[in-house]
Tab-separated table of C-alpha atoms and ligand atoms in Angstrom:
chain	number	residue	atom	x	y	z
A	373	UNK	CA	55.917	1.890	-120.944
A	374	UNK	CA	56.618	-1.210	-123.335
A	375	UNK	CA	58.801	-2.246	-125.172
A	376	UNK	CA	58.246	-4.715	-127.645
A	377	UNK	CA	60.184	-7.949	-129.166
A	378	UNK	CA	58.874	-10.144	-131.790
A	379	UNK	CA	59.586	-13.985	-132.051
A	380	UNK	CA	57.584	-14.893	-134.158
A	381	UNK	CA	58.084	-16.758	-137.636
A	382	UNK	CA	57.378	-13.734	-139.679
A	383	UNK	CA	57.288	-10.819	-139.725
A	384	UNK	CA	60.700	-11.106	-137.340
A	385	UNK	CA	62.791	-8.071	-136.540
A	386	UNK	CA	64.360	-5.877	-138.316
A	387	UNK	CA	68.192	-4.555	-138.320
A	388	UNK	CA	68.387	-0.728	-137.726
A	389	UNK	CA	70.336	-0.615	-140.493
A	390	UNK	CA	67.599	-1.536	-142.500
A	391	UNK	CA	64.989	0.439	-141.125
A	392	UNK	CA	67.342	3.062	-141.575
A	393	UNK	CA	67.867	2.362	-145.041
A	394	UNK	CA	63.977	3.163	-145.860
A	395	UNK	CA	63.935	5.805	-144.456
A	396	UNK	CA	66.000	7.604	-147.368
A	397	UNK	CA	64.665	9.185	-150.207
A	398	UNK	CA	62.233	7.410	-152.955
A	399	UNK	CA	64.126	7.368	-155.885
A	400	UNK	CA	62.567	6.654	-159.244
A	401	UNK	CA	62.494	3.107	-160.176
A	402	UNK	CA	63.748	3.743	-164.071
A	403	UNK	CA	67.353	5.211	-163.347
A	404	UNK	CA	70.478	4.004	-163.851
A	405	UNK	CA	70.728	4.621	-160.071
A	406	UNK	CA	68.017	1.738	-159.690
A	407	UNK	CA	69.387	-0.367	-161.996
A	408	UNK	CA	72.551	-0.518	-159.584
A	409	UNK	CA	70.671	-1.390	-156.922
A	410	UNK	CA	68.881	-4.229	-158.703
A	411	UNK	CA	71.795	-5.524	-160.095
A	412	UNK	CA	72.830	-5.771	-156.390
A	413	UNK	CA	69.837	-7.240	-155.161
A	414	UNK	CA	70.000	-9.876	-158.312
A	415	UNK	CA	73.651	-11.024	-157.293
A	416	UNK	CA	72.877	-11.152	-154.041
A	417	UNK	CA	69.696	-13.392	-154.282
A	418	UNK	CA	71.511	-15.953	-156.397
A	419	UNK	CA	74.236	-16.569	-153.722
A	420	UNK	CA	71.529	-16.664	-150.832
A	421	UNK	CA	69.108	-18.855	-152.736
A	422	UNK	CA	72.905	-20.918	-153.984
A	423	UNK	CA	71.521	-20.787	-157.623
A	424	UNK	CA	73.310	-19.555	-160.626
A	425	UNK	CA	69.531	-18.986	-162.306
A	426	UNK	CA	67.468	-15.265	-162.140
A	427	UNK	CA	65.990	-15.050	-158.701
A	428	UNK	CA	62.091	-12.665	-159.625
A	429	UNK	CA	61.210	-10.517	-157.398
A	430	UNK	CA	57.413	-9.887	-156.927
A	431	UNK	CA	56.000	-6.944	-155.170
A	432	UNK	CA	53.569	-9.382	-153.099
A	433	UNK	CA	53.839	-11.801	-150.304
A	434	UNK	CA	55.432	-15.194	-150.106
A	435	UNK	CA	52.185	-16.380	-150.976
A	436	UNK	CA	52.212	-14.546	-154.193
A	437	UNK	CA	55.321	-15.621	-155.332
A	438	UNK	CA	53.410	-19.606	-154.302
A	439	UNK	CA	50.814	-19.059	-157.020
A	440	UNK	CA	53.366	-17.464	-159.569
A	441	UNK	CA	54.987	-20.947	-159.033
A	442	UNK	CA	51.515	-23.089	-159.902
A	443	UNK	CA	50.576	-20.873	-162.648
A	444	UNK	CA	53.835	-20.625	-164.487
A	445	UNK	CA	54.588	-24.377	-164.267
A	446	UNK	CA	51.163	-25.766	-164.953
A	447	UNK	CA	48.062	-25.399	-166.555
A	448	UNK	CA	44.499	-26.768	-165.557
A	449	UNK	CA	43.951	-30.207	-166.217
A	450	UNK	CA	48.198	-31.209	-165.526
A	451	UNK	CA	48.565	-33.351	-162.561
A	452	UNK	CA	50.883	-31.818	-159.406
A	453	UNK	CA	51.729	-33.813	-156.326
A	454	UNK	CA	51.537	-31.814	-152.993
A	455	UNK	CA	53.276	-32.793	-150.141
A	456	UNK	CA	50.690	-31.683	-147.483
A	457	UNK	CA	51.944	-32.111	-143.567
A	458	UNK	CA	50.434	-28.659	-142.093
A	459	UNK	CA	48.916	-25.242	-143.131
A	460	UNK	CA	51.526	-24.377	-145.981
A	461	UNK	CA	51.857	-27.481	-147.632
A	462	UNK	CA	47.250	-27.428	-147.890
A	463	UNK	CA	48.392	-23.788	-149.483
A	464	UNK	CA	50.317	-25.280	-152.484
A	465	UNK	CA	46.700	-27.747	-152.582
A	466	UNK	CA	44.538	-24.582	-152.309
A	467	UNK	CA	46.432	-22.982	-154.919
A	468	UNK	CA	46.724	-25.476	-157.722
A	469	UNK	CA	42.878	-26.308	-157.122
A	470	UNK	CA	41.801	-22.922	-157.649
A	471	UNK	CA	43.541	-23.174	-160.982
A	472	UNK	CA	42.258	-26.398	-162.105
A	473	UNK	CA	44.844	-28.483	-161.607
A	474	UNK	CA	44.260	-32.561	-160.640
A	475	UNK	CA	45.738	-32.259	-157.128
A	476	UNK	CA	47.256	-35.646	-155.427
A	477	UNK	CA	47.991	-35.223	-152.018
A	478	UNK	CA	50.511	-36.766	-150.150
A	479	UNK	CA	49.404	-36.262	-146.647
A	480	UNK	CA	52.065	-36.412	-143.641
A	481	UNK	CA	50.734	-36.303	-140.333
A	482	UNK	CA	51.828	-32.847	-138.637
A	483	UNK	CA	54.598	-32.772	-136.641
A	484	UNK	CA	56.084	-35.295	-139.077
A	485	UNK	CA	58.506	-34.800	-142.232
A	486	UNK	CA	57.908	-36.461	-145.417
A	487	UNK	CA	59.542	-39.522	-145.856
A	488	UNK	CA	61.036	-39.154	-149.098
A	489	UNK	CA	60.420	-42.503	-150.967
A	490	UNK	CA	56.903	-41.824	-150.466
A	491	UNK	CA	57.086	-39.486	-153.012
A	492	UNK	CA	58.732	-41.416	-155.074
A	493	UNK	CA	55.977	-44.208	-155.145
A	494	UNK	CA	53.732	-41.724	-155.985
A	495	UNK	CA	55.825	-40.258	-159.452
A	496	UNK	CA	56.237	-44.429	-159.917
A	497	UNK	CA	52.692	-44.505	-159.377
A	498	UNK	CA	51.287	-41.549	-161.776
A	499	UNK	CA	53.177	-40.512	-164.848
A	500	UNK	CA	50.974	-38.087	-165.030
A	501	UNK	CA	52.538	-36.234	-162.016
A	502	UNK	CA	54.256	-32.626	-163.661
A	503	UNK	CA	55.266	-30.881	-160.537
A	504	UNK	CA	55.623	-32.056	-156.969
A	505	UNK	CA	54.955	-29.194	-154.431
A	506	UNK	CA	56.781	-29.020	-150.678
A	507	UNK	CA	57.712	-26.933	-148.043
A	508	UNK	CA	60.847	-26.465	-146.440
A	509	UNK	CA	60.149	-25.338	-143.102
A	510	UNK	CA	56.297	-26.003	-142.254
A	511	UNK	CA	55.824	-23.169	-140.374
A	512	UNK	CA	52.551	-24.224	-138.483
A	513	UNK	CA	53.980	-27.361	-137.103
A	514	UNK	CA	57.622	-26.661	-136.978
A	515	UNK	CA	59.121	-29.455	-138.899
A	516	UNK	CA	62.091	-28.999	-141.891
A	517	UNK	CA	61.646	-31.044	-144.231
A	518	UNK	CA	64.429	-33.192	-146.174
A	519	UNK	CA	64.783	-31.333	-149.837
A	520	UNK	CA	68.132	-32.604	-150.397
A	521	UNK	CA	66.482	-35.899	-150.137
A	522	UNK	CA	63.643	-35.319	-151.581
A	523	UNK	CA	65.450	-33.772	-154.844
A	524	UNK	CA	67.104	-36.842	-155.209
A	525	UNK	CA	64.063	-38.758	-155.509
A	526	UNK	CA	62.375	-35.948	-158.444
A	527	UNK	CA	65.412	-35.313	-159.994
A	528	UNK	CA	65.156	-39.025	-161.168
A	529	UNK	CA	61.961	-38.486	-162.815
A	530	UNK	CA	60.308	-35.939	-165.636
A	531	UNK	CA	58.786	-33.899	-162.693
A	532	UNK	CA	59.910	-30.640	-161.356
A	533	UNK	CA	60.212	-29.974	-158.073
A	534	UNK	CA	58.946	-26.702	-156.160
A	535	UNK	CA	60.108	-25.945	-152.931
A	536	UNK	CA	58.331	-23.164	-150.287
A	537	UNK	CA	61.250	-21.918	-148.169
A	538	UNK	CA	59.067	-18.515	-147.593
A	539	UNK	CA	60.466	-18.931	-143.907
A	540	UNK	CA	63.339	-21.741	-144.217
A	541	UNK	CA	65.362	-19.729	-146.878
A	542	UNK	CA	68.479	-17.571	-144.743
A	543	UNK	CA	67.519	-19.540	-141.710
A	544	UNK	CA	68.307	-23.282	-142.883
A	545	UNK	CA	70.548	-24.999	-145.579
A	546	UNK	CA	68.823	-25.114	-149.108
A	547	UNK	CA	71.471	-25.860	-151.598
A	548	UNK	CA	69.350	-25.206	-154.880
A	549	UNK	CA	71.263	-26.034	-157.440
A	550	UNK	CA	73.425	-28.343	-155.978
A	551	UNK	CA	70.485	-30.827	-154.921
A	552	UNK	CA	68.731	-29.872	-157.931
A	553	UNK	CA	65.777	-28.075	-156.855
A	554	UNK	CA	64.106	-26.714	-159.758
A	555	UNK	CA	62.043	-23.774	-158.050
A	556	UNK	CA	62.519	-22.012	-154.713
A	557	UNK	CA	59.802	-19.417	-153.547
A	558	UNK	CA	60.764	-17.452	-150.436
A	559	UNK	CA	59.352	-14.532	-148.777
A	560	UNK	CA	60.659	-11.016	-147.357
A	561	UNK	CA	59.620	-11.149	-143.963
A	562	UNK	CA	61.320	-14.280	-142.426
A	563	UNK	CA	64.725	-14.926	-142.714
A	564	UNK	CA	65.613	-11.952	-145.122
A	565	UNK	CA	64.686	-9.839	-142.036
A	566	UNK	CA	62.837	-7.994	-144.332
A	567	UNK	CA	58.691	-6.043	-143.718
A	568	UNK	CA	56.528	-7.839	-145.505
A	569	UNK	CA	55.953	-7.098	-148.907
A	570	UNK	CA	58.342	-9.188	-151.645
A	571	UNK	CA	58.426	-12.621	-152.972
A	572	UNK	CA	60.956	-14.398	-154.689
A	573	UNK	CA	61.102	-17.072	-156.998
A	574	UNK	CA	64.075	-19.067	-158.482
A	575	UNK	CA	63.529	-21.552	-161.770
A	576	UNK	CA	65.636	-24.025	-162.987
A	577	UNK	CA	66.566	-24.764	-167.162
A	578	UNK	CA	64.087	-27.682	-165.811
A	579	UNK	CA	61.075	-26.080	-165.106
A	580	UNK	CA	61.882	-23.119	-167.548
A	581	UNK	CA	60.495	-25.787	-170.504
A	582	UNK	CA	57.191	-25.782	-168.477
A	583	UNK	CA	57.013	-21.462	-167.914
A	584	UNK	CA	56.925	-21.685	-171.946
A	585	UNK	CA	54.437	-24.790	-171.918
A	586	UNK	CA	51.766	-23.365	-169.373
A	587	UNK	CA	48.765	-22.178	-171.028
A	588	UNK	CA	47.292	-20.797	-167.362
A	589	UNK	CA	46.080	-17.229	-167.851
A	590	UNK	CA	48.888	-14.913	-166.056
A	591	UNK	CA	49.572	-10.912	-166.312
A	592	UNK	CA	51.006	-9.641	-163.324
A	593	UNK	CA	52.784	-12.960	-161.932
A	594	UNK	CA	53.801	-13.920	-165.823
A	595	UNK	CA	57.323	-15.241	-165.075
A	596	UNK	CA	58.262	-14.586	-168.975
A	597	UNK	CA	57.409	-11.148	-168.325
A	598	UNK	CA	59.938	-10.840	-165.012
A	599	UNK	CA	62.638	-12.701	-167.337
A	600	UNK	CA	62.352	-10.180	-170.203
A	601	UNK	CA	62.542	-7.323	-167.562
A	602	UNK	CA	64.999	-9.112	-165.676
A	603	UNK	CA	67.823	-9.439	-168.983
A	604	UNK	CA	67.471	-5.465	-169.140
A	605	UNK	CA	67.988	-5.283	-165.414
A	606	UNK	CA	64.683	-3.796	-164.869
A	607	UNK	CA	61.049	-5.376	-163.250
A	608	UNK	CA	58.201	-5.444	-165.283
A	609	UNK	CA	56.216	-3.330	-163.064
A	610	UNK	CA	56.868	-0.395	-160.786
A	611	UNK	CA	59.462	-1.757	-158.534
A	612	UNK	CA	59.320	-2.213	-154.606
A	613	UNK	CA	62.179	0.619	-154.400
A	614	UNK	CA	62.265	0.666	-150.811
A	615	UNK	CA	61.931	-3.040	-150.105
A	616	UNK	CA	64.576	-4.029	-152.391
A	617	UNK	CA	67.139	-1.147	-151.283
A	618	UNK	CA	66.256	-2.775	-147.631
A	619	UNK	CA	67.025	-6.415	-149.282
A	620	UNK	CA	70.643	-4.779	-150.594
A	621	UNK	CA	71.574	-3.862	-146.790
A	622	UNK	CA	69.779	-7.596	-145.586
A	623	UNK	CA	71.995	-8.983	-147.964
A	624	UNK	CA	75.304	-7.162	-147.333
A	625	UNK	CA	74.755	-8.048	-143.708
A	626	UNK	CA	74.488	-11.892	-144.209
A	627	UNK	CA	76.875	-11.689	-146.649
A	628	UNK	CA	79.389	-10.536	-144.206
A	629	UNK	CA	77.970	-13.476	-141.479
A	630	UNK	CA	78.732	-16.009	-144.321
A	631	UNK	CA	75.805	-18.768	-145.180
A	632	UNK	CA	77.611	-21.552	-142.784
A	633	UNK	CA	77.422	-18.819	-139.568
A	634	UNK	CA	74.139	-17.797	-141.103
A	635	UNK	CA	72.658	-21.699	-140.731
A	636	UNK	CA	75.140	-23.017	-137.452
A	637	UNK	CA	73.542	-19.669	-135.593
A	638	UNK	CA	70.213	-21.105	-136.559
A	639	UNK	CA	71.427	-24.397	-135.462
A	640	UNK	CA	72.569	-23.211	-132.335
A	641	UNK	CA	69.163	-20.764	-131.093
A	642	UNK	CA	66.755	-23.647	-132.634
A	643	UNK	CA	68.697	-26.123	-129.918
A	644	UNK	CA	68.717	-24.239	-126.801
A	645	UNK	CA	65.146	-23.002	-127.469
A	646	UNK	CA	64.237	-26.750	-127.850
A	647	UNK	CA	66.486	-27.558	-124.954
A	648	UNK	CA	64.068	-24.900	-123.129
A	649	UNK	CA	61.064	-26.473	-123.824
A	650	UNK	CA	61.668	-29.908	-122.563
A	651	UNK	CA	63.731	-28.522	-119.228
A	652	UNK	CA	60.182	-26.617	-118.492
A	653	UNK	CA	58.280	-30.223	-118.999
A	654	UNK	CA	56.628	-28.566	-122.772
A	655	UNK	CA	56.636	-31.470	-125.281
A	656	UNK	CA	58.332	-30.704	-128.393
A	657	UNK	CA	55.195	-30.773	-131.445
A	658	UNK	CA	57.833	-31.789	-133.980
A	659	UNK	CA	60.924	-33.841	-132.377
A	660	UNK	CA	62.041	-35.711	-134.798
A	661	UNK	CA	62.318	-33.228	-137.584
A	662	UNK	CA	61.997	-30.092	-135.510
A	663	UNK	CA	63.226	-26.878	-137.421
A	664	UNK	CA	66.417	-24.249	-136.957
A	665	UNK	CA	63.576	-21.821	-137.892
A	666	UNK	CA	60.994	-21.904	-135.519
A	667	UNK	CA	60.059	-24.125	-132.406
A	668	UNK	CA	56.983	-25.533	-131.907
A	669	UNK	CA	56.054	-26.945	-128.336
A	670	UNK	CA	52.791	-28.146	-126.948
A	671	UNK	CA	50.684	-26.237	-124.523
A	672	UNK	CA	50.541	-27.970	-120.978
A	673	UNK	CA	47.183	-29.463	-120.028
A	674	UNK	CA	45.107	-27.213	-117.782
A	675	UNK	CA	47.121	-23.998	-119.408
A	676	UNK	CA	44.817	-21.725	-122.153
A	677	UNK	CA	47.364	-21.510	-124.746
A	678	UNK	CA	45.847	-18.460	-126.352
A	679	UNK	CA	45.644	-16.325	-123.036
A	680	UNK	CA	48.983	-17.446	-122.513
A	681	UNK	CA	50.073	-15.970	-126.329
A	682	UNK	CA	48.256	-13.011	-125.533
A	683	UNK	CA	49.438	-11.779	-121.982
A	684	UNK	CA	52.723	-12.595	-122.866
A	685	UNK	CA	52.346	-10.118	-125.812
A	686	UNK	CA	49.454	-7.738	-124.536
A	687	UNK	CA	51.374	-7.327	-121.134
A	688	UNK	CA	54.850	-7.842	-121.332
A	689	UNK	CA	55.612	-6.963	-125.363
A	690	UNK	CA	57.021	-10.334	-125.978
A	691	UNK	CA	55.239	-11.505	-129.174
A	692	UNK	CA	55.013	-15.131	-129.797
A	693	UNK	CA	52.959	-17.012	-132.181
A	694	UNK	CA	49.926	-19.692	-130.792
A	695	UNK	CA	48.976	-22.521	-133.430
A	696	UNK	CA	47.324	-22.241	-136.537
A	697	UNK	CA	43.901	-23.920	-137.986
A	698	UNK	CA	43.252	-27.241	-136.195
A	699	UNK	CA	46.480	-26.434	-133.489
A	700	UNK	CA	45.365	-23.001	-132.707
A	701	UNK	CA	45.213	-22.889	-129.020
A	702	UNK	CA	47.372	-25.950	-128.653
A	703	UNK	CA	51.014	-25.188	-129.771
A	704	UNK	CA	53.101	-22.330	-128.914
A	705	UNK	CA	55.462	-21.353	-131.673
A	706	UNK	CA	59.030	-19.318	-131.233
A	707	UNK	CA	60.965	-18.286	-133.911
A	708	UNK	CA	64.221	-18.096	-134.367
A	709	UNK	CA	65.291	-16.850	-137.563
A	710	UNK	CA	66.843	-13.728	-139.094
A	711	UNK	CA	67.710	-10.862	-136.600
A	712	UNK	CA	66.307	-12.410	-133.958
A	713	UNK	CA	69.338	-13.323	-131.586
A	714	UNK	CA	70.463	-15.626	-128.780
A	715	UNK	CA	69.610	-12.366	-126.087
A	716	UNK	CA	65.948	-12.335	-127.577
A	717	UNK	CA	65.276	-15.942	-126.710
A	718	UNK	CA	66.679	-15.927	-123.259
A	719	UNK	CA	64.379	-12.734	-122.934
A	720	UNK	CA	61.240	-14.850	-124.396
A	721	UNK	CA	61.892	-17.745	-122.486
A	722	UNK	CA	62.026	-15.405	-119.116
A	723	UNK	CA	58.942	-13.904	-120.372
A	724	UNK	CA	57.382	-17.502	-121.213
A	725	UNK	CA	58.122	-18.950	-117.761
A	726	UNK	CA	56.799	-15.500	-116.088
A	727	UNK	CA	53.392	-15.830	-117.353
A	728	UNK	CA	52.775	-19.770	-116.949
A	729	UNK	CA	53.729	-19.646	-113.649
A	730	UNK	CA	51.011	-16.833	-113.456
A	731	UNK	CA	48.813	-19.387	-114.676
A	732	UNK	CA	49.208	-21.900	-112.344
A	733	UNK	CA	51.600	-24.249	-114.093
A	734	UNK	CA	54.143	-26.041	-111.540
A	735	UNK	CA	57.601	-26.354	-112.682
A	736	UNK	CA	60.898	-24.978	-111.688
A	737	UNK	CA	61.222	-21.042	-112.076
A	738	UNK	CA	64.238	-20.288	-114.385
A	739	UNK	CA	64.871	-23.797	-115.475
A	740	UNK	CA	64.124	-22.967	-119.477
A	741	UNK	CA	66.461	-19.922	-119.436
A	742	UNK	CA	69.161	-22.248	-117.929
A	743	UNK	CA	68.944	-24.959	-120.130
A	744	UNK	CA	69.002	-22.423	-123.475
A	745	UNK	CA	72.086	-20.546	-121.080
A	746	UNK	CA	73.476	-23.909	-121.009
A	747	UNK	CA	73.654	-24.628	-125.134
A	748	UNK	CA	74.603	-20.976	-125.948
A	749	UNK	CA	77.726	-21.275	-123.456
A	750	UNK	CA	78.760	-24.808	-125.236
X	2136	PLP	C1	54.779	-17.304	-143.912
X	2136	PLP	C2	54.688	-18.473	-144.814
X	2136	PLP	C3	53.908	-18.453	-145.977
X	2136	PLP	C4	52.983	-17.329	-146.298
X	2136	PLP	O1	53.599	-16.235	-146.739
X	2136	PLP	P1	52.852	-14.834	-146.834
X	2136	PLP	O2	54.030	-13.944	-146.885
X	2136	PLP	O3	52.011	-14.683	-145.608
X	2136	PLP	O4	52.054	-14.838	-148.063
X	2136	PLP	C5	53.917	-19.539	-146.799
X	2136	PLP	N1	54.646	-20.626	-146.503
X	2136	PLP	C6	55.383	-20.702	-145.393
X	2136	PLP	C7	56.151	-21.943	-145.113
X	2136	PLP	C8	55.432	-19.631	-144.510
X	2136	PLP	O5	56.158	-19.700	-143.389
């Protein structure tokens, strides 16, 4: 018998609430019945994204609602600086290059966040420059980035600026319109506590001018399209009933929490997990701009991080996530975002320490789950 919890930085957990709210009957997506629940979902995605614009909703993943961004703000042959410091940010690159698009990359060495007047040299730099393209929370190496500072430095300029929070949004502070960022795209599956499925994008007066402008070839992920839709409280396509009847109850129930209990909860599970990893001798892959979202930590010399990901999940049902591309095998990465609570991190850190003393790695037994005991009790 096993019984299984998931820490990982998407898909997370979800609420039973929500599970039990898709379990109800399909309704049909045309009804005025729907077009409550949309209405809903549309109110409620402007106060979690803190925009007064529509928030779209694509049936798709995150990703998805990444190359709605690129092909509704620019068209091949426009210039778009990417801010590229792990696996997301060379998405927004792999993106915009498939379309044709001059990409400059800014590159940030992982583990790092962008230093902001870097990207200001480069708009200073090239003229050219239409869009600049970051990421929130760099999932792959664990770092937030600085968008309130790094608005400041766009808004300055002609450029728009478009923001990934697919796993930062609901987990950290991202005060769209009141840093002026022009386009947010955020996923289901993250902090919405959502499965997998919808993307969401947010667009500024800004960046509207260059929806209108773009001469990229777009059907399904045609923003003017979602906006026509949108005014008659409808989606251009068959809606995702059930996902977006499980984003009403995702958002009643932060809604309720309140966006500062939302992000100091975050706050408070991102330091005792981090506070874990140093007490057990892991060093921290990001610490100076280490996330509220997800922790990454490097693997001890001498351990195999991947068998240590796997028996840890295969074994004991604790899911955790290894690295990705050039850190897979290296980092260990534990979420902490959306349902997942203060309980399921003491039970992944008991679970973490289990299996690498199992693998021969010297250190005090319990001395993680103290140190995490230690910052929830403060
Ligand atoms: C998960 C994630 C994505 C990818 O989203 P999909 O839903 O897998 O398409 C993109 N960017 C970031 C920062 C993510 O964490």
């Amino acid at each position: 018998m096993k019984k299984e919890y998931l820490l990982t930085p998407g898909p997370t957990p979800l609420p039973p609430q929500i599970s039990l709210a898709m379990a109800r009957p399909i309704i049909h997506h045309r009804t005025p019945q729907f077009q409550e629940i949309l209405k809903e979902a549309s109110l409620g995605l402007k106060w979690v994204f803190q925009t007064v614009n529509n928030v779209y909703m694509i049936s798709s993943s995150g990703t998805g609602a990444m190359e709605a961004a690129v092909i509704n703000l620019l068209s091949g042959g426009d210039t778009a600086l990417v801010v590229q410091g792990g696996k997301f940010g060379e998405r927004w690159t792999e993106i915009a290059k498939a379309y044709g698009i001059n990409v400059e990359v800014l590159d940030v060495e992982w583990g790092k966040a962008v230093n902001p007047a870097e990207i200001g040299k480069r708009l200073k730099a090239n003229p050219q420059i239409k869009a600049v393209f970051a990421t929130l929370c760099e999932t792959s190496t664990g770092v937030d980035n600085d968008i309130q500072a790094i608005a400041a430095v766009v808004k300055e300029t002609s450029a728009v600026l478009a923001v990934d929070a697919i796993s930062g949004l609901g987990a950290v502070d991202l005060k769209t319109d009141a840093w002026g960022v022009d386009v947010v795209v955020a996923g289901s599956q993250k902090g919405l506590m959502l499965p997998p499925g919808l993307g969401f994008i947010c667009v500024s007066p800004k960046a509207w001018k260059l929806v209108e402008a773009s001469k990229s070839s777009r059907y399904y992920l045609d923003l003017r399209k979602a906006k026509k839709a949108l005014d008659k409280n409808d989606t251009p396509f068959t809606s995702s009933i059930t996902l977006i009847i499980a984003l009403n109850e995702a958002l009643k129930i932060m809604q309720q929490d309140g966006l500062e209990n939302i992000f100091r909860r975050h706050k408070i599970m991102a330091d005792a997990t981090r506070a874990a990893m140093l007490a057990l001798g892991l060093e921290l892959f990001a610490p100076t701009a280490s996330s509220d979202g997800v922790t990454a930590a490097k693997v001890p010399a001498g351990i195999d991080g991947e068998k240590l990901v796997k028996t840890m999940r295969d074994t004991y049902g604790v899911t955790i996530a290894g690295g990705q591309a050039e850190l897979q095998g290296k980092v260990i990465r534990i979420a902490h975002m959306g349902f997942i609570t203060e309980s399921d991190i003491i039970m992944g850190l008991s679970c973490l320490e289990k299996v690498l003393t199992l693998m021969g790695y010297k250190f005090t037994l319990g001395a993680g789950v103290k140190a995490a005991e230690e910052v929830f009790l403060k």
